[in-house]
Coordinates of C-alpha atoms and ligand atoms in Angstrom, one line a residue:
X4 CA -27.5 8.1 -25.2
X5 CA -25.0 6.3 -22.3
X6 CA -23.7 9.2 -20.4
X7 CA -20.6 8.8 -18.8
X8 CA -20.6 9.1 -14.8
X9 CA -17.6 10.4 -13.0
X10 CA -16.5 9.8 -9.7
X11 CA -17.3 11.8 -6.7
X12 CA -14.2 13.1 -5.4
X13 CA -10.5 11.4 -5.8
X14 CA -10.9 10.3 -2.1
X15 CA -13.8 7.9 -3.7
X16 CA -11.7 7.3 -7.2
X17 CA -9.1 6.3 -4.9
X18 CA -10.9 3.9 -2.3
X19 CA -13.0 2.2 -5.0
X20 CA -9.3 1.5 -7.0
X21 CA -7.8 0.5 -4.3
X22 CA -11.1 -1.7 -3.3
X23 CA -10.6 -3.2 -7.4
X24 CA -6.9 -3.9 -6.5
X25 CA -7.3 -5.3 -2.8
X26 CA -9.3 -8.8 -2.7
X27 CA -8.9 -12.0 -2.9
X28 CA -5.6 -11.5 -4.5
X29 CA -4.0 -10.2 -1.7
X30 CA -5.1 -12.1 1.0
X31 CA -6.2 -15.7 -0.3
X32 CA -3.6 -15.5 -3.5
X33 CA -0.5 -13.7 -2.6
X34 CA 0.4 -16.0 0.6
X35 CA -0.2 -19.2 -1.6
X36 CA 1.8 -18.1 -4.5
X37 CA 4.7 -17.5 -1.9
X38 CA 4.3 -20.4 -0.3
X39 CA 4.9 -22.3 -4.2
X40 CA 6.8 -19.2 -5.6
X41 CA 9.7 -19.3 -3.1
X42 CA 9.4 -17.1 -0.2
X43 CA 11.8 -14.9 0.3
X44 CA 12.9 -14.8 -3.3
X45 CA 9.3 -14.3 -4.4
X46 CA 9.4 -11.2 -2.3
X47 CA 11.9 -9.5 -3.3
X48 CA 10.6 -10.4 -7.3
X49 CA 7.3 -9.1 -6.6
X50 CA 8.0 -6.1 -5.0
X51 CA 10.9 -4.6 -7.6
X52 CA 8.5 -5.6 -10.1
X53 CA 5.6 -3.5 -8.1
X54 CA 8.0 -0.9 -8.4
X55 CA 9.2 -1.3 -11.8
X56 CA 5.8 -2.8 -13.6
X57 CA 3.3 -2.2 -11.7
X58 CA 3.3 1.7 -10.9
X59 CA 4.3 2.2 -14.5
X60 CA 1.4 0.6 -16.0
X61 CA -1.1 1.9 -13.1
X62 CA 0.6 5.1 -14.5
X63 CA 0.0 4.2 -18.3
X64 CA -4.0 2.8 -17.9
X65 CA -5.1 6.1 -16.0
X66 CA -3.6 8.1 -18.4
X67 CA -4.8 6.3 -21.9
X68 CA -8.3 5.9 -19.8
X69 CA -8.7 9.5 -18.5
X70 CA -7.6 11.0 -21.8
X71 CA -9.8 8.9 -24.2
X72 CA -12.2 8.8 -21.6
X73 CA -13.5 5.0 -23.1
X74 CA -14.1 1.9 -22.4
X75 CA -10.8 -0.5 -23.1
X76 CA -12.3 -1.7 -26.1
X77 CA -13.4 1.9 -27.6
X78 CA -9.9 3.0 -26.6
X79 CA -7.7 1.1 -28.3
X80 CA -9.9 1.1 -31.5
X81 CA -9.9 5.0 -31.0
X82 CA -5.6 5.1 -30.8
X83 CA -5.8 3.0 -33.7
X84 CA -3.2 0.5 -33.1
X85 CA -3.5 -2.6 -31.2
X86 CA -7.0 -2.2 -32.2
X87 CA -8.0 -5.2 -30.5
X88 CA -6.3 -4.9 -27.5
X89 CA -9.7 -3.6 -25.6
X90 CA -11.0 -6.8 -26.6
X91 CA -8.0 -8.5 -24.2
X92 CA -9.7 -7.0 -20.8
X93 CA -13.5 -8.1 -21.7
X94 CA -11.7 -11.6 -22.1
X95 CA -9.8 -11.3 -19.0
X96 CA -12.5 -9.8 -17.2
X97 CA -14.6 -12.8 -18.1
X98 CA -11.9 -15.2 -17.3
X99 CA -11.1 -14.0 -13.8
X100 CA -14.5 -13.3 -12.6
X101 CA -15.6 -16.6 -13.6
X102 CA -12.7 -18.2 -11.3
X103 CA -12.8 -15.2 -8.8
X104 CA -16.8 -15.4 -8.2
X105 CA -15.9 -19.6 -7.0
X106 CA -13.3 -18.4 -4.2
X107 CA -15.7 -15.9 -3.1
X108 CA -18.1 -18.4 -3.0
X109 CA -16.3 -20.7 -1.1
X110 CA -15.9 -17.2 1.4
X111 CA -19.5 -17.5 1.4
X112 CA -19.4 -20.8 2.6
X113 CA -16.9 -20.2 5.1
X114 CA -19.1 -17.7 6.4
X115 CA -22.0 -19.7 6.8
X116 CA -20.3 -22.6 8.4
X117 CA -18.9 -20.1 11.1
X118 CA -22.5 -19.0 12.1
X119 CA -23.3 -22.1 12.5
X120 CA -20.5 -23.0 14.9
X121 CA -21.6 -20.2 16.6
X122 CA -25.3 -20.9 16.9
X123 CA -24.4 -24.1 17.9
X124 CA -25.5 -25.9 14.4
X125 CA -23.0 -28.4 12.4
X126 CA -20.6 -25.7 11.6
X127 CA -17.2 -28.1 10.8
X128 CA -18.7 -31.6 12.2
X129 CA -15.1 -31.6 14.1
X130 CA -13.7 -31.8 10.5
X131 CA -10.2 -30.2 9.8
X132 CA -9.9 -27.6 7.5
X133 CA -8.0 -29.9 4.9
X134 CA -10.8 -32.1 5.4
X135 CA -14.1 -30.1 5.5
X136 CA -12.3 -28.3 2.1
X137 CA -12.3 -31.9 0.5
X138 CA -15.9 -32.2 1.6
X139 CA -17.0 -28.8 -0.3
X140 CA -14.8 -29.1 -3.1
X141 CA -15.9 -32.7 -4.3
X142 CA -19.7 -31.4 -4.1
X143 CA -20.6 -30.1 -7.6
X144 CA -24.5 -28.6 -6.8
X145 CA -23.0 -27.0 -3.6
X146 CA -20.1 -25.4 -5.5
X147 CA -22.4 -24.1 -8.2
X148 CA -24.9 -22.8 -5.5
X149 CA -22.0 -20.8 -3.8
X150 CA -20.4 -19.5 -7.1
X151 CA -24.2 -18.0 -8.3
X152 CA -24.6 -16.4 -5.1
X153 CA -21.3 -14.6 -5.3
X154 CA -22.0 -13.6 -8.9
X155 CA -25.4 -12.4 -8.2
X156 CA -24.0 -10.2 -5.1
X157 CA -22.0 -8.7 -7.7
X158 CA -24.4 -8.0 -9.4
X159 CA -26.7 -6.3 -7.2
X160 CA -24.0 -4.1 -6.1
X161 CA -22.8 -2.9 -9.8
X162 CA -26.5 -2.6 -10.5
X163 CA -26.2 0.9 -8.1
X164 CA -24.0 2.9 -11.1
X165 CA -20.4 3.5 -10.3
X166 CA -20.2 6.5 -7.7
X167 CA -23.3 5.5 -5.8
X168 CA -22.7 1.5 -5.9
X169 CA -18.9 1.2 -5.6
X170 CA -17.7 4.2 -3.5
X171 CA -20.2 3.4 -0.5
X172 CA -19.0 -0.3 0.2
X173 CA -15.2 0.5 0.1
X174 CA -14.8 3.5 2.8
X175 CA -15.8 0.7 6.0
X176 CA -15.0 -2.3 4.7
X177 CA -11.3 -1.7 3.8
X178 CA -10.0 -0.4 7.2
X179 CA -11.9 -2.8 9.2
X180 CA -10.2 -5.4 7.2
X181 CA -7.0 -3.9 7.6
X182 CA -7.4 -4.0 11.4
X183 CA -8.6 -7.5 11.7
X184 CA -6.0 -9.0 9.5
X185 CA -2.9 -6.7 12.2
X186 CA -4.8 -8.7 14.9
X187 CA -4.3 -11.8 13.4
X188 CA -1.2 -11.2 13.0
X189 CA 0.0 -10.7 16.3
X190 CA -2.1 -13.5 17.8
X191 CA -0.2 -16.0 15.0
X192 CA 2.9 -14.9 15.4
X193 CA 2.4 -16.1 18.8
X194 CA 2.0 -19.7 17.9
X195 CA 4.6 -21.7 18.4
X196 CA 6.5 -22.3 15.3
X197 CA 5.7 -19.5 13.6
X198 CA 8.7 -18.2 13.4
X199 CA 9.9 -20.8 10.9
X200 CA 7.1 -18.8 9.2
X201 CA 8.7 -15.4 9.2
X202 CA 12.6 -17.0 7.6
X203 CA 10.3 -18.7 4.6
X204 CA 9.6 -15.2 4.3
X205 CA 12.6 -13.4 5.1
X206 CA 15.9 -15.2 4.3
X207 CA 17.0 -16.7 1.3
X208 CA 16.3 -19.8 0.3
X209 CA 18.3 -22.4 -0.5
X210 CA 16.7 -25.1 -1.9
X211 CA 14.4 -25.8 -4.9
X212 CA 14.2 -22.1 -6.0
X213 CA 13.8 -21.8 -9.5
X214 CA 14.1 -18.4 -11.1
X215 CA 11.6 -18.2 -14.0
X216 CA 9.5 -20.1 -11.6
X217 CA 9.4 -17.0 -9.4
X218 CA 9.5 -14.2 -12.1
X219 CA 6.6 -16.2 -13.5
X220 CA 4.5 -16.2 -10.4
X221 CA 5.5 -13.1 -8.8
X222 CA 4.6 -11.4 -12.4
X223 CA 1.7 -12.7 -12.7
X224 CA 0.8 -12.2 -9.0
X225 CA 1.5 -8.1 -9.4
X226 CA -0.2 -7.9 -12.0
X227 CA -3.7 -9.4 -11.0
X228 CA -3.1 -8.2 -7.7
X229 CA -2.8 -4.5 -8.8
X230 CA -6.1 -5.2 -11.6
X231 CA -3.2 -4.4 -14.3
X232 CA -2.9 -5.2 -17.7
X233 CA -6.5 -5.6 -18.7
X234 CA -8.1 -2.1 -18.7
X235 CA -9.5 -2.4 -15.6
X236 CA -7.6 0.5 -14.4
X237 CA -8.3 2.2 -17.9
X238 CA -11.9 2.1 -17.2
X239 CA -11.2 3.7 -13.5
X240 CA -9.1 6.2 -15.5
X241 CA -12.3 7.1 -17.7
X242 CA -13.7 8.1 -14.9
X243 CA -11.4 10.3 -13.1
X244 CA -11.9 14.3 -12.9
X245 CA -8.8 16.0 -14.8
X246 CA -8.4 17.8 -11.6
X247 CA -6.5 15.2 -9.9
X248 CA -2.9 13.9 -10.7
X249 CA -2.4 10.4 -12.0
X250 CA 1.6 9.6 -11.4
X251 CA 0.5 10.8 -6.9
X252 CA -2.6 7.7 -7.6
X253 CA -0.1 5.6 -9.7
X254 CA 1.9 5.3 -6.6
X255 CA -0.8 5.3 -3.5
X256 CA -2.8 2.6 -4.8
X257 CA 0.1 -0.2 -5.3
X258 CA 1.3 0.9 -2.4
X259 CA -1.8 0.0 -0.5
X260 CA -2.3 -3.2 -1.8
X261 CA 1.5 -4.2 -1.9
X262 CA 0.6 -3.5 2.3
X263 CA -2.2 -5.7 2.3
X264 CA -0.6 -8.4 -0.2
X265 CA 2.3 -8.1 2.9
X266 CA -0.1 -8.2 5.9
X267 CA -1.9 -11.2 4.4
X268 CA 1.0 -13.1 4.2
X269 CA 2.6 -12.2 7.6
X270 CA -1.1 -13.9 8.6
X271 CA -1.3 -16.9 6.9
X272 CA 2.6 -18.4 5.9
X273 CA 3.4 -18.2 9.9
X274 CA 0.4 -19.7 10.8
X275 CA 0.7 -22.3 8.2
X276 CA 4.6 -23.3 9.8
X277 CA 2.7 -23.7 13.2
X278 CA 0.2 -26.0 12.2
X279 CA 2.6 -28.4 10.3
X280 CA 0.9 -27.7 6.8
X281 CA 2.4 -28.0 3.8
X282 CA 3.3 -24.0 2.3
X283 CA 3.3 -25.2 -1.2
X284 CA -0.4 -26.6 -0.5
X285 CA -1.5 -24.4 -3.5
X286 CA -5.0 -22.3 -4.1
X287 CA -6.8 -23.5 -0.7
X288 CA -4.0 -22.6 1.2
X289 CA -6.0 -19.5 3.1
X290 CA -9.3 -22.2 3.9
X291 CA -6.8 -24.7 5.3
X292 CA -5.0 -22.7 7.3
X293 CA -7.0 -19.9 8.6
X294 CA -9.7 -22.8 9.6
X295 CA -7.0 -24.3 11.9
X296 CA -6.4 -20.7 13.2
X297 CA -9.7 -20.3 14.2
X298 CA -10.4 -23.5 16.0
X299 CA -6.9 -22.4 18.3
X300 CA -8.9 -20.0 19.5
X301 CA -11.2 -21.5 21.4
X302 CA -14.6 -20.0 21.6
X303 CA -14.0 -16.6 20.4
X304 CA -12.7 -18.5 17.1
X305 CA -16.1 -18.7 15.2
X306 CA -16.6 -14.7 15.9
X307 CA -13.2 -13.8 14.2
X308 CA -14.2 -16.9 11.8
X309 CA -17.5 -14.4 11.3
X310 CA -15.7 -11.3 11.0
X311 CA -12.6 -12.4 8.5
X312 CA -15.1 -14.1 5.9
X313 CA -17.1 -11.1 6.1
X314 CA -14.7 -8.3 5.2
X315 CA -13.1 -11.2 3.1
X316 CA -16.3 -11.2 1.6
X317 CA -17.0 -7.3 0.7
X318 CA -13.1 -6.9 -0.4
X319 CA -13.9 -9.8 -2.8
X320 CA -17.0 -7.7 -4.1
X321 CA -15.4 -5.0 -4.4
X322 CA -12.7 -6.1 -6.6
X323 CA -15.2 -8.0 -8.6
X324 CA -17.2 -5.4 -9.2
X325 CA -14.8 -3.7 -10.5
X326 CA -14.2 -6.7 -13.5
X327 CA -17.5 -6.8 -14.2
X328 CA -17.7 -3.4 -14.5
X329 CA -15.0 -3.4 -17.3
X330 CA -16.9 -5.9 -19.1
X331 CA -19.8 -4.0 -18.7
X332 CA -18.6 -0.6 -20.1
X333 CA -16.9 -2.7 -23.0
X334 CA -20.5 -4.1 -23.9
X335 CA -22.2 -0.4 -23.3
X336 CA -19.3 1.0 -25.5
X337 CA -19.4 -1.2 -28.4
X338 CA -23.4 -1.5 -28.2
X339 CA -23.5 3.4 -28.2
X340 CA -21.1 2.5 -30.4
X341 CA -23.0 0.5 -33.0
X342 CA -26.0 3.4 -32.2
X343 CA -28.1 0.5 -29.9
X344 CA -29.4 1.0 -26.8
X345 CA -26.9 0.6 -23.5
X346 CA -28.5 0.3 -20.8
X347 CA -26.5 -1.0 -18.3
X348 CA -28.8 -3.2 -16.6
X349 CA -29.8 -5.5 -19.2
X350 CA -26.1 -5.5 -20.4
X351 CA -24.2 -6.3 -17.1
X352 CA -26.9 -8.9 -16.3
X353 CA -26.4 -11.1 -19.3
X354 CA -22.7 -10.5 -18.6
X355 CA -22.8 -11.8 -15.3
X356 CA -25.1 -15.0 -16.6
X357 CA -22.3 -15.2 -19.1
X358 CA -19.6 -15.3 -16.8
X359 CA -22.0 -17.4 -14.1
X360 CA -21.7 -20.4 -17.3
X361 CA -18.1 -19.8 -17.3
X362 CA -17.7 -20.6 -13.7
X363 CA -19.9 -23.6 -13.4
X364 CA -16.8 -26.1 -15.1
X365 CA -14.4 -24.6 -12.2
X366 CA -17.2 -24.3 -9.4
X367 CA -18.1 -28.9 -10.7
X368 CA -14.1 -29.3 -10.6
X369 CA -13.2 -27.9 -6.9
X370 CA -10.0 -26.6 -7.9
X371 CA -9.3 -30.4 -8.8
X372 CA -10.5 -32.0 -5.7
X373 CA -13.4 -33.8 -6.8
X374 CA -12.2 -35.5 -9.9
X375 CA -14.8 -35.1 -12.0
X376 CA -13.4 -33.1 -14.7
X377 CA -10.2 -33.3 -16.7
X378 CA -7.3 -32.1 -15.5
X379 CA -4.5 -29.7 -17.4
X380 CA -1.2 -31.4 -16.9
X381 CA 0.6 -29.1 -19.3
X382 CA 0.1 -26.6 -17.1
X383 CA 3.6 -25.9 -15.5
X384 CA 4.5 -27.4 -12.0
X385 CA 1.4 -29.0 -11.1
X386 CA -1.4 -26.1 -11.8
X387 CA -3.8 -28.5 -13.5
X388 CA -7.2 -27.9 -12.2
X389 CA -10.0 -25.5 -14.3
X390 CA -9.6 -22.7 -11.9
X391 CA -5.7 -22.6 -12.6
X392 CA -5.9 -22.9 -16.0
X393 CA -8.5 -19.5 -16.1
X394 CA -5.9 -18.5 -14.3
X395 CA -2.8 -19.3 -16.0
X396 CA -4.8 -17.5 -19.2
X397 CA -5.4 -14.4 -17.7
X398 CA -2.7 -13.6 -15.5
X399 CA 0.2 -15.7 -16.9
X400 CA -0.7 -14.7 -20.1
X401 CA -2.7 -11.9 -21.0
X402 CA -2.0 -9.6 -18.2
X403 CA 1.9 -9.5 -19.2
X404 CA 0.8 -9.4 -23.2
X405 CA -1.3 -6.6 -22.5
X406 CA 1.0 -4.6 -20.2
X407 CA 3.5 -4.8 -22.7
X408 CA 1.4 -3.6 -25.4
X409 CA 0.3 -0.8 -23.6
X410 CA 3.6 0.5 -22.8
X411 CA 4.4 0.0 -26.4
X412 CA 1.2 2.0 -27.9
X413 CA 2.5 4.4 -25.3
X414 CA 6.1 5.3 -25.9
X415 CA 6.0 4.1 -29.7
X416 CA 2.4 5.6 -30.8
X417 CA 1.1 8.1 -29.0
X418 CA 4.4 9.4 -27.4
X419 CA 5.4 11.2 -24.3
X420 CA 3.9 14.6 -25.1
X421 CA 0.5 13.4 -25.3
X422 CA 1.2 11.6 -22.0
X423 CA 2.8 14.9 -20.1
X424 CA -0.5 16.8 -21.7
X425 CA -3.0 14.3 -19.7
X426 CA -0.6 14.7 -16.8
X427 CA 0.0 17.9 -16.1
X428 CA -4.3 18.7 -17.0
X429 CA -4.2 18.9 -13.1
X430 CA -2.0 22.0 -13.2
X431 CA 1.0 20.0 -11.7
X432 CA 4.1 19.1 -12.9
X433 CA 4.7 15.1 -14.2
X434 CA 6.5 13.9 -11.1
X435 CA 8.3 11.2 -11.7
X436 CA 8.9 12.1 -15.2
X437 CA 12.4 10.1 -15.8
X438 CA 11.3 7.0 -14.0
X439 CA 8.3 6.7 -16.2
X440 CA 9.7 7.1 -19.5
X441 CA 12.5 5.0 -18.7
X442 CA 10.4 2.4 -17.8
X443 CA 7.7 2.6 -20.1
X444 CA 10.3 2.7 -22.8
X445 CA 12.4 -0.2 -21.8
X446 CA 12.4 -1.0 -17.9
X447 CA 8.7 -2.5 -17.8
X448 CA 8.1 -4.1 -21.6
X449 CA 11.4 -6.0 -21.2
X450 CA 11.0 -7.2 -17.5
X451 CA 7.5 -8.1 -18.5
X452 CA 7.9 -10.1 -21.7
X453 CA 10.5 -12.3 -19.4
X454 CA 7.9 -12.9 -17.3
X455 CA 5.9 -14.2 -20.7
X456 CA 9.1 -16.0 -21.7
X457 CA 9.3 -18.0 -18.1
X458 CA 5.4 -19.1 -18.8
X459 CA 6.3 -20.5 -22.1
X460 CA 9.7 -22.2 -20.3
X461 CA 7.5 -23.7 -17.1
X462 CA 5.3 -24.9 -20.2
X463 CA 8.1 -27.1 -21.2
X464 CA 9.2 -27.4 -17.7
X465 CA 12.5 -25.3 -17.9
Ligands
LIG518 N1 -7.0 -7.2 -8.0 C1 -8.1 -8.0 -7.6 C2 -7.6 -8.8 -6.4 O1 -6.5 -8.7 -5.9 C3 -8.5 -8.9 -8.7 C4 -8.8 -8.2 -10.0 C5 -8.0 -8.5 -11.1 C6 -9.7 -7.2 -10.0 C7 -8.2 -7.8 -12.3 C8 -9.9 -6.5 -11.2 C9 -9.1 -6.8 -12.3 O2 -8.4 -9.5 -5.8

């Protein structure tokens, strides 16, 4: 029989959530979503609706998860309505990681090529970083290669159990990341021109800002950025002691990645004004750019090239291990459940060869760079290639559905006593108390099925 593990202590609960919500997200999606999304408007969008949304259903997933103590998929069935909402996160979880596992890939890459600037090998060629992108992306076998060798790191590491595999690669990683990306920072703010940089960011624009444009983005942006909306923060919740309070872990973790989401673009947008690119240069905005940051710095560049790929690299992992991990404990769930065996080696390898397939159209596409696969020009305002519309699936459309659906099985199903009697299992009162059952009850559903409705308007290019 599959036992259920539980998580060291909440410092570990609370550095492996915070590793599932900080990754590629924050630093390689955030600034590029601005950059497209509007700067300073997409800001201030993303962070009322971090306040708003994205506490409130970091709030609502621990609780359902801690107090049903399932997988997403067991959960819902076990609430009884929006029986197959559970089924949404194994979806999304597939979806994402099969996307998510290319850009790490392409991390990888990055990696490589600096250690071989630095040994003196081919590194670049003298290439720019628009160019040596074009170069990778329009190479099918070498995309592939990169995207199974993220996956399989994955792997290995979710192969250690959750306590023992996840908690361990968070506690280092994070911080050092956290430093490297404030020294960044103060070395591109130095460029000349970066200050054009920091008003994209800061003052209100004036031209082309579309509204639902930036509700639709920013939305979607929170809510992958936070792991919301498709049990992955259920799962975590599963695992938490009752000991420990969920509205105080509701709160740190956004907060924490909103910083890093923050600090990531304060590195790149800047940086990307200096060096004449274009902001609204889309999903290999971070390779671009940080590639020409690099090469300004002379010889040190290829050891911060080193360094940045690398802690890129582990707060990729760690967020990825955390969606296959919520794919896993669906299959392990439903398989217990159906009296099989679950053992959760076979089962999360075949979900990661599952979700390998899944890649290998985005990884032979490039994110649309080498042509060799049809493009989606329904998609709104130019997102056409394979890897936006994953995307586009999971966090423009599923994320939102689910978020409002939890909030609904919430305040209409299971109601707010059964929520303040998970709560307060810690022994402390339900801070907050107002602020969540206003928004749970109207404040988040409505803002989020606008940010629904603006998909479906960019869809007909409203
Ligand atoms: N939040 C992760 C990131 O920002 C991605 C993720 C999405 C992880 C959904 C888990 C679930 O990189």
């Amino acid at each position: 029989m599959h036992e259920r593990e539980s998580w060291g202590s909440n410092f570990g609960f609370l550095m492996a959530a915070i590793g599932s919500a900080v990754g590629l997200g924050n630093v390689w999606g955030f600034p590029y979503k601005m950059g497209i999304g509007g700067g300073f408007a997409f800001l201030i969008t993303y962070l009322l609706l971090v306040l708003f949304c994205g506490c409130v259903v970091m709030f609502v997933e621990m609780t359902i998860g801690r107090k049903t103590g399932k997988s997403p998929i067991r959960a819902f069935l076990e609430i009884g309505t929006f029986k197959k909402l559970g089924w949404f996160g194994a979806i999304c979880g597939f979806l994402i990681l099969a996307f998510y596992s290319w850009i790490g890939g392409c991390c990888i890459k990055y990696l490589f090529t600096y250690i071989s600037e630095l040994c003196g090998g081919a590194g670049f060629g003298g290439m720019s970083g628009l160019d040596y992108f074009v170069q990778f992306g329009s190479n099918p076998a070498s995309g592939i290669f990169y995207l199974g060798l993220f996956m399989l790191l994955t792997l290995l590491v979710v192969q250690g159990g959750i306590s023992k595999g996840i908690e361990k690669f968070n506690v280092v990683g994070m911080p050092a990341l956290l430093v490297l990306m404030v020294i960044l920072i103060i070395k591109n703010l130095s460029l000349p021109g970066a200050s054009a940089g920091l008003a994209f960011m800061f003052t209100w624009p004036t031209e082309g800002f579309n509204f639902f444009n930036t509700l639709r983005m920013a939305g979607g942006q929170m809510l992958f950025s936070l792991s919301l909306g498709m049990g992955c923060m259920l799962t975590y919740g599963s695992y938490l002691s009752k000991k420990e309070s969920i509205p105080k872990n509701a709160f740190i973790i956004p907060f924490a990645d909103t910083l890093m989401a923050l600090l990531a673009g304060l590195m790149v947008i800047p940086a990307v004004f200096a060096f004449g690119l274009d902001p609204q240069g889309g999903p290999l905005l971070l390779f671009y750019t940080m590639k020409e940051v690099f090469a300004a710095m002379g010889s040190a560049g290829a050891i911060f090239g080193i360094m940045f790929f690398l802690l890129l690299i582990v707060a990729a992992l760690t967020s990825a291990m955390s969606l296959l991990e919520v794919v896993t404990s669906c299959a392990i769930d439903v398989r217990a459940g159906k009296g099989k065996s679950a053992n959760r080696r076979p089962i999360a390898c075949c979900c990661a060869l599952a979700i390998f397939i899944l890649g290998i159209p985005v990884a032979i596409d490039g994110a649309g760079i080498s042509g060799l696969m049809p493009q989606f020009t329904f998609l709104a305002d130019g997102s056409e290639s394979w890897l936006d519309l994953y995307d586009t699936i999971a966090e423009g459309l599923l994320m939102p559905l689910g978020s409002v659906l939890m909030c609904l099985v919430v305040s209409r199903k299971l109601g707010f006593d059964w929520v303040n009697e998970e709560v307060t299992a810690c022994g402390q009162k339900w801070l907050a108390e107002g602020f969540y059952r206003v928004s749970i009850k109207y404040i988040t559903p409505v803002l989020m099925s606008f940010v629904l409705v603006s998909l479906f308007l960019s869809y007909f290019g409203i």
